[in-house]
XYZ file of C-alpha atoms in Angstrom:
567
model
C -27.723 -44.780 32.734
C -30.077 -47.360 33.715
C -30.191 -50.531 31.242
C -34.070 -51.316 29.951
C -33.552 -55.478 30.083
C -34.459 -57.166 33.197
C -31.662 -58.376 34.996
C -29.580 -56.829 32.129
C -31.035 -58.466 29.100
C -30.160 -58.030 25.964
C -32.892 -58.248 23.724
C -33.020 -59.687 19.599
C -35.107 -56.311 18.161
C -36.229 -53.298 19.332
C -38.824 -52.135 17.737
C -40.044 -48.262 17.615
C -43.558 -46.993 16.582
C -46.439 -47.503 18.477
C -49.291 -47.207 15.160
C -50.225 -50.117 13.386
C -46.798 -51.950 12.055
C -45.159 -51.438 14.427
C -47.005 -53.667 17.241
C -47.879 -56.175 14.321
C -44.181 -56.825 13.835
C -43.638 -57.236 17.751
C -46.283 -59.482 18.418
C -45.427 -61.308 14.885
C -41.827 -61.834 16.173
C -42.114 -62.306 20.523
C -44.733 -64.991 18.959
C -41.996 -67.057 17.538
C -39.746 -66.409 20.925
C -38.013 -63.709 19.253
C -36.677 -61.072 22.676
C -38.716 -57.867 21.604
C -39.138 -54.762 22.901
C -41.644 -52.194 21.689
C -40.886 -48.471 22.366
C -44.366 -46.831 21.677
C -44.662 -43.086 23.049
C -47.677 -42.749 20.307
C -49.735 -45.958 21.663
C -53.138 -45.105 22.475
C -53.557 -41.415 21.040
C -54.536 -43.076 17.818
C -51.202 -41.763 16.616
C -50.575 -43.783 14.074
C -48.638 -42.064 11.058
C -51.087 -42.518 8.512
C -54.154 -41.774 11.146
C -57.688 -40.906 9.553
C -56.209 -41.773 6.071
C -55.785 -45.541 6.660
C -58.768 -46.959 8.598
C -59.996 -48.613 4.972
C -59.048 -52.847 4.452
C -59.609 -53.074 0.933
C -60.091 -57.135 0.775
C -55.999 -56.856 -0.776
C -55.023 -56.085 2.952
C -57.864 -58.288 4.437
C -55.812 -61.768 2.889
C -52.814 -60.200 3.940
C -53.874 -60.064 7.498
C -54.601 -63.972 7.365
C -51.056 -64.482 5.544
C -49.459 -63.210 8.224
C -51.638 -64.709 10.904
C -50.909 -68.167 9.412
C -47.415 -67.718 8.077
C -46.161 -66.901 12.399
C -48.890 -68.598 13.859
C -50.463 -65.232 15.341
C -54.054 -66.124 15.282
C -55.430 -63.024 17.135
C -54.500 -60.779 13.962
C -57.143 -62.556 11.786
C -59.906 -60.664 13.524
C -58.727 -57.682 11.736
C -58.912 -59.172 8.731
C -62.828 -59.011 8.689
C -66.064 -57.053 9.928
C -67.363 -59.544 11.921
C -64.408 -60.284 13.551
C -63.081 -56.995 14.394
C -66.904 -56.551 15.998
C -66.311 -59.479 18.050
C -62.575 -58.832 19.291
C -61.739 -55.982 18.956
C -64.253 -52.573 19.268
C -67.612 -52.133 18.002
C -66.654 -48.648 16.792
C -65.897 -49.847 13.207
C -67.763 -49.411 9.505
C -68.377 -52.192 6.797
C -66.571 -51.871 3.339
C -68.171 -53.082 1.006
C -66.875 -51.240 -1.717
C -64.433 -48.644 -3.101
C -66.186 -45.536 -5.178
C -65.101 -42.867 -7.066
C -67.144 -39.987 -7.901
C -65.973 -37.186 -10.511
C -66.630 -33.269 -9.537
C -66.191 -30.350 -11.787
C -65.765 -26.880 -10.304
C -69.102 -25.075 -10.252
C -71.010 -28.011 -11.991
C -73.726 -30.496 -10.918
C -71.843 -34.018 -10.793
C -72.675 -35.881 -14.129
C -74.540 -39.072 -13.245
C -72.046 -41.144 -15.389
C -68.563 -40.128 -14.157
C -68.518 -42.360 -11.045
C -66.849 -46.028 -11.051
C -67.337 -48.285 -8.257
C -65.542 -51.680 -7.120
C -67.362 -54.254 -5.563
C -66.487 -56.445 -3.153
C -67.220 -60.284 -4.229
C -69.854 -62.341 -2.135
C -67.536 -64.614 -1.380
C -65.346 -62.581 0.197
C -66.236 -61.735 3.759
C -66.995 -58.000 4.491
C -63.788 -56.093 5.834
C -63.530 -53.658 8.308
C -63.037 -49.872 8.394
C -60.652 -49.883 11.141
C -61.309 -47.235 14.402
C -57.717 -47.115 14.605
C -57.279 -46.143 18.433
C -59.286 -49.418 19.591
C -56.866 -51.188 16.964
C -54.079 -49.840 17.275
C -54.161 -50.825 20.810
C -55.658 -54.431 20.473
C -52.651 -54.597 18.576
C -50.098 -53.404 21.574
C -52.567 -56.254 23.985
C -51.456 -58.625 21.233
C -47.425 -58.048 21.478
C -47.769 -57.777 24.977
C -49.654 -61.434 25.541
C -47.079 -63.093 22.987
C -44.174 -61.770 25.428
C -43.038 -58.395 24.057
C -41.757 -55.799 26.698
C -44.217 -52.661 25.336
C -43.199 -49.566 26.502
C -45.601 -47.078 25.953
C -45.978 -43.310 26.685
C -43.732 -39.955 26.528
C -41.041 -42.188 28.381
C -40.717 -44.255 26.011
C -39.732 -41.655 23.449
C -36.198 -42.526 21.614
C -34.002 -39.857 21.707
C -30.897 -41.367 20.980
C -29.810 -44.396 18.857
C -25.891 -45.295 18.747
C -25.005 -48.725 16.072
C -22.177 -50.912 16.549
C -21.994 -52.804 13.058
C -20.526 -56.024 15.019
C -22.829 -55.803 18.048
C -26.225 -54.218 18.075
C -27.670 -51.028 18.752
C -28.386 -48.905 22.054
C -31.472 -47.225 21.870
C -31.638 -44.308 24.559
C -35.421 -43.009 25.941
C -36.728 -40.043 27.405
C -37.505 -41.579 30.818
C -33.492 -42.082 30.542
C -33.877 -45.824 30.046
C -31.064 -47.164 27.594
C -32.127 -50.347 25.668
C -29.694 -52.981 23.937
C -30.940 -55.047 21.543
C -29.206 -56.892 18.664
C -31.120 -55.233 15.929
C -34.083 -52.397 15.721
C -36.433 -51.893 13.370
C -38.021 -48.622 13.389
C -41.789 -48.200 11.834
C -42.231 -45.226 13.595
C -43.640 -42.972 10.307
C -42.658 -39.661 9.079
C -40.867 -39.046 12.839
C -38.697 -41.816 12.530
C -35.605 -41.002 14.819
C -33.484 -43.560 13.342
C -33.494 -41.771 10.534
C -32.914 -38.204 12.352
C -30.123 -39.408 13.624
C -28.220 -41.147 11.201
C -29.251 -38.713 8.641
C -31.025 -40.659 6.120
C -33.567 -38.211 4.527
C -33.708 -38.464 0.703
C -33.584 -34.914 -0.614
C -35.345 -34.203 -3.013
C -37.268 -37.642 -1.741
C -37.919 -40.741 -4.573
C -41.157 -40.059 -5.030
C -41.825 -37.525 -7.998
C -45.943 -37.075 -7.116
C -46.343 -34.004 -4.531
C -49.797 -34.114 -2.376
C -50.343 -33.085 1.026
C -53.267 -34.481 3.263
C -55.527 -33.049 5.916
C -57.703 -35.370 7.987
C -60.353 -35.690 10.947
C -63.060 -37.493 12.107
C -66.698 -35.343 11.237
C -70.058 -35.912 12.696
C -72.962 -34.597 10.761
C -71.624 -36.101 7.184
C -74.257 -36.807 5.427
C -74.750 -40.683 3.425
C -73.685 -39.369 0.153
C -76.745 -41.753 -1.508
C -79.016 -39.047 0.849
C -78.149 -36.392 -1.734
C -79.725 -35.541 -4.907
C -76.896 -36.280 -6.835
C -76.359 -39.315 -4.915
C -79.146 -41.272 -5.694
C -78.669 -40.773 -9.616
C -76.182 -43.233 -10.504
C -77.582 -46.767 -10.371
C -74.537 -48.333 -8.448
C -74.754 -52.068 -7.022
C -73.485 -51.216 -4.050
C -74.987 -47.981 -1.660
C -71.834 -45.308 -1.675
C -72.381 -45.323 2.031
C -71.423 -48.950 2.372
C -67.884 -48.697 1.632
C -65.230 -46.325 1.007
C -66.363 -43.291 -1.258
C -63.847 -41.071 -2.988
C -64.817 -37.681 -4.061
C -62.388 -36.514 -6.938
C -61.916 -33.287 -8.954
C -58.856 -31.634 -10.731
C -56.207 -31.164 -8.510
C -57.193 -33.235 -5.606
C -59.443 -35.937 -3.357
C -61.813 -36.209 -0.830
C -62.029 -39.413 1.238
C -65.320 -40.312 3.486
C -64.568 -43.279 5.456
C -68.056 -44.041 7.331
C -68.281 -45.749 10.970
C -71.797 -45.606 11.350
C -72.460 -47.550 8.158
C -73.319 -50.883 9.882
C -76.573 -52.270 11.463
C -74.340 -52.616 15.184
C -73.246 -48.887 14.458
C -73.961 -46.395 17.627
C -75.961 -43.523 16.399
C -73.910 -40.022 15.679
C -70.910 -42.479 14.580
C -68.669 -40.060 12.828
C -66.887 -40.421 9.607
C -62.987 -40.012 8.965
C -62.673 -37.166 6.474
C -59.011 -36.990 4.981
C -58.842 -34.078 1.810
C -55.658 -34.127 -0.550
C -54.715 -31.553 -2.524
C -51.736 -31.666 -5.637
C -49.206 -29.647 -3.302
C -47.955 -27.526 -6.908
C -51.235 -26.063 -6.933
C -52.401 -25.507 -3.333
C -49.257 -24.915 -1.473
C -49.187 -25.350 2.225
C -49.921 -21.816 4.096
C -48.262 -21.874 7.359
C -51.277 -21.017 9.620
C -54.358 -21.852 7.554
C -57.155 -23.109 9.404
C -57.483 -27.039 8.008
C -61.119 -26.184 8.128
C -61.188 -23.723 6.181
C -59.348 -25.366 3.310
C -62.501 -28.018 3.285
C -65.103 -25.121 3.484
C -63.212 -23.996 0.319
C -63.266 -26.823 -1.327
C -66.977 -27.871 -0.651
C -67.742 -24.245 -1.910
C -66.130 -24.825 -5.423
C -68.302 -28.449 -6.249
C -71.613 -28.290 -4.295
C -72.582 -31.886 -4.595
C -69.745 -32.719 -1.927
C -71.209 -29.381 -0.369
C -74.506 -30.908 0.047
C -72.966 -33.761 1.870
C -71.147 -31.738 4.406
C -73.775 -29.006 5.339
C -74.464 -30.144 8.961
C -70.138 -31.566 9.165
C -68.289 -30.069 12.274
C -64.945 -31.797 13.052
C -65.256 -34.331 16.217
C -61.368 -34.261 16.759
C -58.620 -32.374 16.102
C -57.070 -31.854 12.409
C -53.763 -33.604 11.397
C -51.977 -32.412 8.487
C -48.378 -33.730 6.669
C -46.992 -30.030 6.059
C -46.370 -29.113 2.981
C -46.067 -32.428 1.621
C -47.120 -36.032 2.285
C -44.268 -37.944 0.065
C -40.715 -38.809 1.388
C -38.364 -41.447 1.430
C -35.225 -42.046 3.196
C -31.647 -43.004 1.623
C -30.273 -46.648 2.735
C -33.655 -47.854 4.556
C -31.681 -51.171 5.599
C -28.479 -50.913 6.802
C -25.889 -52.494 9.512
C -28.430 -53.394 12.003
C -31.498 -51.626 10.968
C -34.026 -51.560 9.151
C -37.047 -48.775 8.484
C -39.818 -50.187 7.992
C -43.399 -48.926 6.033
C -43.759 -45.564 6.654
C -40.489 -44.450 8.484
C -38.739 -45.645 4.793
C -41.142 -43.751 2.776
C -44.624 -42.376 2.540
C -46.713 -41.960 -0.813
C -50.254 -40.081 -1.429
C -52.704 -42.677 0.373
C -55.082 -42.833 -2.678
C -56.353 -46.305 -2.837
C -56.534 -47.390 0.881
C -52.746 -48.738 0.331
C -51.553 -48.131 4.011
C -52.382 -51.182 5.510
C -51.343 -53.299 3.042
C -47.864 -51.361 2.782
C -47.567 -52.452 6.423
C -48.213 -56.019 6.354
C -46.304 -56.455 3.034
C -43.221 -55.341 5.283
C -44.034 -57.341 8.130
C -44.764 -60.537 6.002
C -40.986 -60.319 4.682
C -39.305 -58.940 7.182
C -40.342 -61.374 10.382
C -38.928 -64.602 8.626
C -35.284 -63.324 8.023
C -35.807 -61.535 11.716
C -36.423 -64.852 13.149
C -34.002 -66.475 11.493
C -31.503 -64.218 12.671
C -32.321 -64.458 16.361
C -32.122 -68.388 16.530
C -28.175 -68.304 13.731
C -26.838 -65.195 15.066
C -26.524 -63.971 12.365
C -27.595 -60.275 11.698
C -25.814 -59.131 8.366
C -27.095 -56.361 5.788
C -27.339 -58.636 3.107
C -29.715 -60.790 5.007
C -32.584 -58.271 4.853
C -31.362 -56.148 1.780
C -34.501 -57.158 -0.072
C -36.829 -55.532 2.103
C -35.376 -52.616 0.708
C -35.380 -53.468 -2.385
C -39.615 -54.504 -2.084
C -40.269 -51.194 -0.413
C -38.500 -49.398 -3.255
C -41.002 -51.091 -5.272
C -44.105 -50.678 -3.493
C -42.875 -46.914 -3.038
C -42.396 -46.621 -7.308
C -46.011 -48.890 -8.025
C -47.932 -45.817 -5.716
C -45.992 -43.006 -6.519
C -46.843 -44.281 -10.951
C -50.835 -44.578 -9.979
C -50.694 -41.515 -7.781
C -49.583 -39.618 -10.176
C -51.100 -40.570 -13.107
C -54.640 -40.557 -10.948
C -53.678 -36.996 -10.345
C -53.297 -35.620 -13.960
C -56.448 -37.697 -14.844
C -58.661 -36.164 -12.132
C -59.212 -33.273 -14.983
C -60.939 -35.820 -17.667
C -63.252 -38.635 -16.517
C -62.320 -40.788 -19.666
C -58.559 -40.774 -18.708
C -59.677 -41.550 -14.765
C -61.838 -44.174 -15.867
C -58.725 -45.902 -17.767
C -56.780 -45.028 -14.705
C -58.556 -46.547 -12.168
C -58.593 -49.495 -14.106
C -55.072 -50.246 -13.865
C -55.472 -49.853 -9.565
C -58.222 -52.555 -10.231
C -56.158 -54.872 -11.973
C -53.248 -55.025 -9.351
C -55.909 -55.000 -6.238
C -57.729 -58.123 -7.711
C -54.327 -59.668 -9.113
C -53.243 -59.452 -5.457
C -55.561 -60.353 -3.565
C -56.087 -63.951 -5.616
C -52.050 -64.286 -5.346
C -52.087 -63.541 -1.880
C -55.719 -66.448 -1.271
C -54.356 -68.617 -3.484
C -51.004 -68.848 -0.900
C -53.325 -69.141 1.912
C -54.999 -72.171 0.100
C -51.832 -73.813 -0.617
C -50.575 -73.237 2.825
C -53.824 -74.635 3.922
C -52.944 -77.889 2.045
C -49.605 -78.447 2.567
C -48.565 -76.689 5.829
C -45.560 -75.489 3.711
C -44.028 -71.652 4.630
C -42.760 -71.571 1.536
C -45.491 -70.689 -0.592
C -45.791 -67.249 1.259
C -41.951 -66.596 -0.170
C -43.584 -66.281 -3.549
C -45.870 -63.242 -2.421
C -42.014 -61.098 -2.689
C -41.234 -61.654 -5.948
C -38.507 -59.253 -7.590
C -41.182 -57.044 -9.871
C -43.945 -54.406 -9.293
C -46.706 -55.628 -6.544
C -49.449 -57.783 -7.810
C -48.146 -59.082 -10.840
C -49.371 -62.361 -11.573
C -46.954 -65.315 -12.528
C -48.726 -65.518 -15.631
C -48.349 -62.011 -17.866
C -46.214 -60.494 -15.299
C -44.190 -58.565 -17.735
C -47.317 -57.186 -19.101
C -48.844 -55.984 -15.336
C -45.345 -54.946 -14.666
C -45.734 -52.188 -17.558
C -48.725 -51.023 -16.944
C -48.256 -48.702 -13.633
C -45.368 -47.092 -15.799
C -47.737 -46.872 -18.939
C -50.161 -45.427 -17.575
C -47.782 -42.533 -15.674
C -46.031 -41.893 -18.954
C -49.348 -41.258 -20.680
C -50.620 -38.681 -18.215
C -47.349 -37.005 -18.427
C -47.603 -36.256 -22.095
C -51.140 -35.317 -20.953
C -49.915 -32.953 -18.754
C -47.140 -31.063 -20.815
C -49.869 -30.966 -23.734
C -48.402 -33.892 -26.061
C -51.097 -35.847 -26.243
C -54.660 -35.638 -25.615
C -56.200 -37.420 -22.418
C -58.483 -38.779 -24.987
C -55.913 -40.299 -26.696
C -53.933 -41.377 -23.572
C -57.011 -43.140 -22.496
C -57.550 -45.380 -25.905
C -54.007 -46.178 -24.713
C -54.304 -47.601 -21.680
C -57.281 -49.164 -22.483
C -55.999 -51.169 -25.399
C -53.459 -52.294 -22.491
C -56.120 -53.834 -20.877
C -57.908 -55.552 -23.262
C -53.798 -57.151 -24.288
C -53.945 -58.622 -20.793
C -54.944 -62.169 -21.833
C -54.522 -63.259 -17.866
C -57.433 -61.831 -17.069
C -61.160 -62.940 -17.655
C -63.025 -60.845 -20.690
C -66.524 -61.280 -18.550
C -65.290 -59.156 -15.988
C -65.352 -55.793 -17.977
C -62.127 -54.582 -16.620
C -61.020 -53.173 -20.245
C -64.621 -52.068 -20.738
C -64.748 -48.469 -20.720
C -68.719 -48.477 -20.653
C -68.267 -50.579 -17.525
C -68.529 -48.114 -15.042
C -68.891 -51.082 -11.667
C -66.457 -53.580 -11.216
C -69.724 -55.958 -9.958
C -68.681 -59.803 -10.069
C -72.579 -61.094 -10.452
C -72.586 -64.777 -10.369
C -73.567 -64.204 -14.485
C -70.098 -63.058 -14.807
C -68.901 -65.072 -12.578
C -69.972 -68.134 -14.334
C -68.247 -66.943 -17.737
C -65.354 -66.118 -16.118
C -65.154 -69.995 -14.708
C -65.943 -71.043 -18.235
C -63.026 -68.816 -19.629
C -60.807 -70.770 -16.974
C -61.606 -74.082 -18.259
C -61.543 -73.641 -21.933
C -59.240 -70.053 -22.650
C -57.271 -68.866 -19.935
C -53.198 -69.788 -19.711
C -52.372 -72.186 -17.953
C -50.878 -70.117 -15.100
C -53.561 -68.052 -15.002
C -56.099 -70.958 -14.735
C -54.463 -72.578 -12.160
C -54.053 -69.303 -9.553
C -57.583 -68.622 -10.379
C -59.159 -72.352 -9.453
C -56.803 -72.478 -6.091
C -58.043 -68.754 -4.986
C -61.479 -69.028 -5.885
C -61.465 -72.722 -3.941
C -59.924 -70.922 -0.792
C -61.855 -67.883 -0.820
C -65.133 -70.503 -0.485
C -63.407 -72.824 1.809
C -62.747 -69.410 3.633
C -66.295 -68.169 3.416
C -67.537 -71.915 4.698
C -65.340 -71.740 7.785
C -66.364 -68.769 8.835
C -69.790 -69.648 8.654
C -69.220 -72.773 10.970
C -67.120 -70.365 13.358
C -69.787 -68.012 13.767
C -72.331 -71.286 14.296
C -69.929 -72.135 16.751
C -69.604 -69.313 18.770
C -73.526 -68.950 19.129
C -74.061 -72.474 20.484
């Protein structure tokens, strides 16, 4: 059996999964002379394990792109990190996201012009991309490659067998009969992980307790939801059409992710379509047309009817079975690690699969790195990557569920949705204000405190507060649910919650249940900057100041890029 290293090499990781973690962490790591191979059979099918469900970068994932860019010193990933730049590197088959909406449906009715809620991306934050995730998926294989990873791609490069030796490495076996030794793999290859098939690491029954399943394509013929009648009743700041639009009703979602929302955007550009039903109530049928479980669905509430009349599918259906969550027992162990979706998957409500990647990558790379240049390779040295994708895992599965029970009553949603609001902002001004810092000093360190040992997003200031609220909010809609209390009730809950989080500025309206767009004019923003002078704690004030500086020293370099570049 023919050995994969030239000349015999050995390499530092092997790396399987050819979607979008798994190339980020090869080129992250051959980048900082790490020996990396990438065994991709996927690469270039857009086969990415979330596919259609996770083209969206909220501006969360768009600051974790340049964390990681900055922290390894991997500049070409920055382009993702923004429309503009993904237009200019990478394809010009992408959409603009401008915003994140959520419109309530109830079976049989017309759509009630004030159950919608819409977030709103900041002008100073520069517009992020909906990702075509073929033309990125493989920029991001061109990237690995040009930093020095072997990438193997194709039905070759299929591992079939993996064999661990605690003290040595691993030998990773492909179909083209290729045997690879490295000193460690990682394996972000999804729900197929074979690392996990063969050491026998499912979790039965899995961690998380929310059960959803998803079906997705790419449609042509969708209709801009502010085109129909219902559509252009609700006075939001931001067209639907322009950003990610979420249709929900009891017992499930509908995601529209547009490509052809963008003045560069071919005509015809299709939209990715992803539906997810509560998999209690709408069991997988072995056999049903995907097709006709939208056509169903679009029959029972005919506003999202009237924006799929002229739909037909431009690519084939992909579907997770009978249910999207899993998770797999000891994802780090002697000389692995899964990584992202091969250690767990969650209902992909809220756009959180890119960030779930680069979280990963961000605090996995450094102890890989380390480990190629000491030697040394032991368990404990990576056992809190477990331990963060437990959490990130537990913070998804809370809102998932919780999102799920309040789909029935658009008082409980709009105290729901809240709570996802909080912890996107939260982290995207943790995660800008370590950019800005590293910007200053140079210092690697300040990434370190974007993994600290409590629920994603928390804030230094009020953490313990943040840190209850995901749980709150789940334990609510579970009384909901068994009939113990009201969603009325659970609502006045959660939204006294909010208004108790003294971290975050009144002017916003976050705890404002008449609020119904998360819209930072420069009105609010200017109380908010006044409540950060004269009210806010201390901590608080100071995170706010350093990512608010960044984001405009961000915004101003861009500018002078783009000047640049057209000179």
């Amino acid at each position: 059996m023919a050995t994969s290293g030239a000349n015999g090499a050995v390499y530092d990781v092997g790396v399987i999964g050819g979607g979008f973690t798994g190339p980020l962490l090869a080129a992250v790591l051959a980048r900082s002379g790490v020996r990396t191979v990438l065994l991709a059979p996927g690469a270039g099918q857009g086969a990415g394990p979330d596919i259609a469900v996770g083209e969206t970068v909220v501006p969360y994932a768009s600051a974790l792109l340049r964390v990681v860019a900055r922290r390894y010193d991997v500049p070409e990933l920055e382009a993702l990190a923004t429309l503009k730049g993904v237009e200019r590197d990478v394809s010009p088959r992408c959409g603009v996201m401008r915003n994140m909406g959520f419109v309530l449906h109830r079976e049989g009715l017309r759509q009630h012009p004030g159950e919608v809620y819409q977030v709103v991306n900041p002008k100073v934050v520069a517009d992020p991309p909906h990702l075509w995730r073929e033309d990125t998926d493989g920029y991001l294989l061109d990237v690995a490659r040009h930093h020095g990873a072997d990438v193997r791609t194709g039905p070759g490069a299929r591992v079939e067998k993996v064999r661990i030796d605690p003290e040595a490495g691993a030998w990773l076996r492909t179909a083209d009969g290729t045997t690879c030794e490295v000193r460690y793999v990682v394996d972000a290859d999804g729900r197929g992980s074979p690392l996990a098939r063969e050491l026998g690491l499912r979790e039965d029954p899995p961690a998380p307790r929310h059960r959803s399943r998803t079906l997705s394509t790419l449609m042509t013929g969708v209709l801009p939801y502010d085109e129909t009648p219902a559509g252009r009743l609700h006075g939001q700041p931001s067209p639907w059409h322009e950003g990610t639009l979420h249709h929900v009703f009891d017992g499930g979602w509908l995601r529209v992710v547009p490509f052809g929302n963008q003045r560069r955007s071919s005509p015809g550009s299709p939209c990715a379509v992803a539906l997810t039903l509560d998999a209690r109530r709408h069991p997988f049928a072995e056999g049903r047309p995907a097709e006709e479980e939208l056509r169903a669905v679009l029959r029972r509430f005919p506003d999202i009817g009237a924006q799929f009349g002229q739909a037909v599918a431009a690519g084939p259906w992909t579907s997770t079975g009978r249910r999207s969550q899993y998770s797999r027992r000891h994802p780090v162990g002697d000389r692995y690690c899964l990584a992202a979706h091969a250690a767990g998957s969650f209902d992909p409500l809220y756009a959180r699969g890119p960030a779930y990647g680069l979280e990963v990558v961000s605090s996995l790379a450094r102890p890989l790195i380390d480990a190629a240049r000491d030697g040394d390779w032991s368990t404990a040295r990576f056992r809190h990557v477990a331990d963060l994708q437990r959490r990130l895992l537990a913070a998804q599965d809370d809102l998932a569920y919780a999102s799920f029970v309040a789909f029935r009553d658009h008082g409980l949603f709009n105290a729901v949705v809240r709570v996802w609001t909080l912890g996107t902002v939260l982290g995207a001004l943790a995660v800008e204000d370590a950019c800005a810092a590293f910007g200053r000093t140079g210092d690697d360190t300040v990434f370190r405190t974007l993994e600290p040992g409590r629920r994603p997003g928390a804030p230094s200031a009020g953490a313990d507060h943040f840190d209850s609220l995901g749980p709150l909010a789940r334990t609510l809609c579970e009384e909901v649910e068994r009939g113990a209390r009201t969603p009325r009730d659970a609502a006045e809950h959660l939204f006294a919650a909010l208004r108790a989080a003294d971290y975050v500025p009144p002017s916003l309206g976050l705890a404002d249940p008449t609020d119904r767009f998360f819209h930072n004019t420069p009105a609010r923003l200017l109380r908010a900057a006044r409540w950060v002078r004269t009210e806010a704690p201390e901590e608080t004030a100071a995170l706010l100041k350093s990512a608010m500086g960044g984001l405009v020293r961000e915004r101003f370099a861009g500018r002078r890029r783009r000047q640049g570049d057209s000179t």
